[in-house]
């Protein structure tokens, strides 16, 4: 049996930190830590193949990361090939866009094999972080703090929608960075 861990939150929620911990504890997420930048000096721990395919899926339906739309289907062969390429006894990926593209992968994995790790952080804190670090990647017409806060809420609303009926482990960013016991609890999920 394979277990697939899908790590989600919103951009700047702490999902890279959780992905890094899971990767270090043996979950096969990627062969490289992913993109490095000032916001994630240790890497984002995103599998760039999933990130790129998710961005293409969103684009096919008229969306992108800052204007996400639910993708009901698409690029079936590419999704299947990607899942088969990375499937392992304990594997997964971290890409927040998966909240909107999950339907494309759902039947390829199997409900009983999926475990969602949802990284929660105060929405206002996330919006402030996006506002200060990623605002230049968003069109000017959507750069207000209120627009960014609405975007964060949209991600979490979609995450709640797609994870209903699935195994879900909620991780609270503030607890994760402050409490070593919480980290060990996560390690033995």
XYZ file of C-alpha atoms in Angstrom:
189
model
C 0.000 0.000 0.000
C 1.197 3.524 -0.818
C 0.423 6.589 1.262
C 0.218 9.904 -0.521
C 0.625 13.023 1.604
C -0.612 16.221 0.030
C 0.562 19.350 1.837
C -1.500 22.485 1.383
C -2.221 25.865 2.848
C -1.921 29.256 1.262
C 1.207 30.899 -0.008
C 3.203 32.153 3.015
C 1.292 29.859 5.414
C 4.308 27.811 6.502
C 3.655 24.911 4.139
C 7.309 24.899 2.994
C 8.452 24.500 6.595
C 6.121 21.537 7.115
C 7.111 20.014 3.758
C 10.766 20.276 4.723
C 10.120 18.485 8.030
C 8.155 15.698 6.324
C 10.864 15.358 3.682
C 13.529 15.045 6.394
C 11.396 12.419 8.143
C 11.292 10.238 5.052
C 8.328 11.322 2.956
C 9.405 11.338 -0.694
C 8.349 14.767 -1.938
C 11.016 15.738 -4.418
C 14.578 15.030 -5.415
C 15.583 18.651 -4.745
C 14.405 21.206 -2.184
C 12.972 23.326 -4.992
C 13.205 27.046 -5.366
C 15.337 29.091 -3.010
C 14.688 32.759 -2.419
C 14.734 35.342 0.352
C 11.323 34.116 1.521
C 12.378 30.439 1.649
C 16.166 30.256 2.051
C 15.950 26.503 2.836
C 13.873 25.838 -0.299
C 10.162 25.494 -0.893
C 10.201 21.686 -1.009
C 7.842 21.773 -3.942
C 8.072 19.144 -6.620
C 8.467 21.440 -9.611
C 6.817 18.888 -11.900
C 3.577 19.113 -9.880
C 3.895 22.888 -9.550
C 4.307 23.361 -13.296
C 1.472 20.976 -14.168
C -0.848 22.621 -11.643
C -0.065 26.023 -13.116
C -0.843 24.674 -16.613
C -4.102 23.136 -15.391
C -5.142 26.454 -13.860
C -4.155 28.295 -17.038
C -6.213 25.859 -19.169
C -9.279 26.934 -17.185
C -8.425 30.649 -17.152
C -6.765 30.873 -13.753
C -3.392 31.082 -12.004
C -2.118 31.101 -8.427
C -3.415 34.611 -7.646
C -6.694 34.077 -9.524
C -7.404 30.390 -8.898
C -10.352 28.514 -10.374
C -11.517 25.013 -9.609
C -10.255 22.646 -12.303
C -12.647 19.696 -12.688
C -10.519 17.789 -15.207
C -7.732 18.087 -17.712
C -4.390 16.804 -18.910
C -5.290 13.295 -17.782
C -2.265 11.584 -19.356
C 0.152 14.117 -17.887
C -1.418 13.778 -14.435
C -1.297 9.977 -14.612
C 2.309 9.972 -15.801
C 3.315 12.342 -13.018
C 1.611 10.311 -10.293
C 3.208 7.119 -11.582
C 6.624 8.764 -11.819
C 6.674 9.761 -8.136
C 4.489 7.114 -6.476
C 6.381 5.393 -3.639
C 5.426 3.678 -0.373
C 5.379 7.068 1.411
C 5.259 9.946 -1.035
C 3.457 13.149 -1.825
C 3.831 16.730 -2.865
C 3.426 20.266 -1.657
C 1.769 22.774 -3.916
C -0.964 25.040 -2.642
C -2.521 25.199 -6.120
C -3.513 21.567 -5.618
C -6.510 22.896 -3.700
C -7.919 23.837 -7.096
C -6.492 21.002 -9.246
C -7.039 18.032 -6.918
C -9.877 16.548 -8.990
C -7.329 15.840 -11.738
C -5.336 13.563 -9.404
C -7.989 12.184 -7.057
C -8.945 8.998 -8.934
C -5.339 8.240 -9.839
C -4.308 7.829 -6.216
C -7.250 6.333 -4.356
C -9.128 7.903 -1.480
C -7.854 5.471 1.144
C -4.235 6.287 0.245
C -4.519 10.081 0.561
C -3.650 12.023 3.694
C -3.952 15.796 3.620
C -1.624 17.898 5.744
C -3.212 21.339 5.937
C -1.036 24.143 7.260
C -3.110 26.778 9.021
C -1.986 30.250 9.975
C -3.939 33.361 10.862
C -5.315 34.648 7.581
C -4.325 38.225 8.322
C -0.728 37.143 9.017
C -0.612 35.290 5.707
C -2.073 38.271 3.859
C 0.522 40.608 5.434
C 3.303 38.228 4.401
C 2.008 37.981 0.821
C 1.507 41.737 0.721
C 5.110 42.388 1.732
C 6.846 39.610 -0.205
C 4.787 38.549 -3.238
C 2.693 41.588 -4.090
C 4.834 42.390 -7.141
C 3.720 39.067 -8.685
C 0.048 40.073 -8.518
C -1.606 42.458 -11.010
C -1.967 45.977 -9.625
C -5.752 45.733 -9.678
C -5.581 42.878 -7.113
C -2.786 44.177 -4.849
C -4.828 45.698 -2.046
C -4.585 44.058 1.355
C -8.303 43.243 1.195
C -7.883 41.505 -2.177
C -4.978 39.466 -0.844
C -6.926 38.529 2.297
C -9.824 37.400 0.070
C -7.359 35.274 -1.913
C -6.135 33.582 1.280
C -9.718 32.887 2.345
C -10.465 31.466 -1.115
C -7.601 28.972 -0.777
C -8.736 27.789 2.644
C -12.367 27.559 1.598
C -11.350 25.366 -1.348
C -9.119 23.238 0.881
C -12.042 22.652 3.253
C -14.213 21.683 0.302
C -11.860 19.122 -1.247
C -10.687 17.497 1.994
C -14.182 16.592 3.225
C -14.359 12.846 3.713
C -10.579 12.410 3.552
C -8.006 11.829 6.247
C -6.786 15.273 7.218
C -4.129 16.406 9.664
C -4.293 20.110 10.541
C -1.052 21.808 11.459
C -1.052 25.236 13.050
C 1.974 27.231 11.965
C 2.393 29.076 15.256
C 2.314 25.816 17.250
C 4.651 24.092 14.823
C 7.435 26.652 15.211
C 7.036 27.113 18.989
C 6.413 23.632 20.341
C 8.867 20.721 19.973
C 6.176 18.296 21.209
C 3.973 19.334 18.310
C 6.829 18.589 15.917
C 7.325 15.096 17.368
C 3.549 14.473 17.166
C 3.723 15.346 13.475
C 6.695 13.049 12.972
C 4.697 10.061 14.241
C 1.488 10.746 12.374
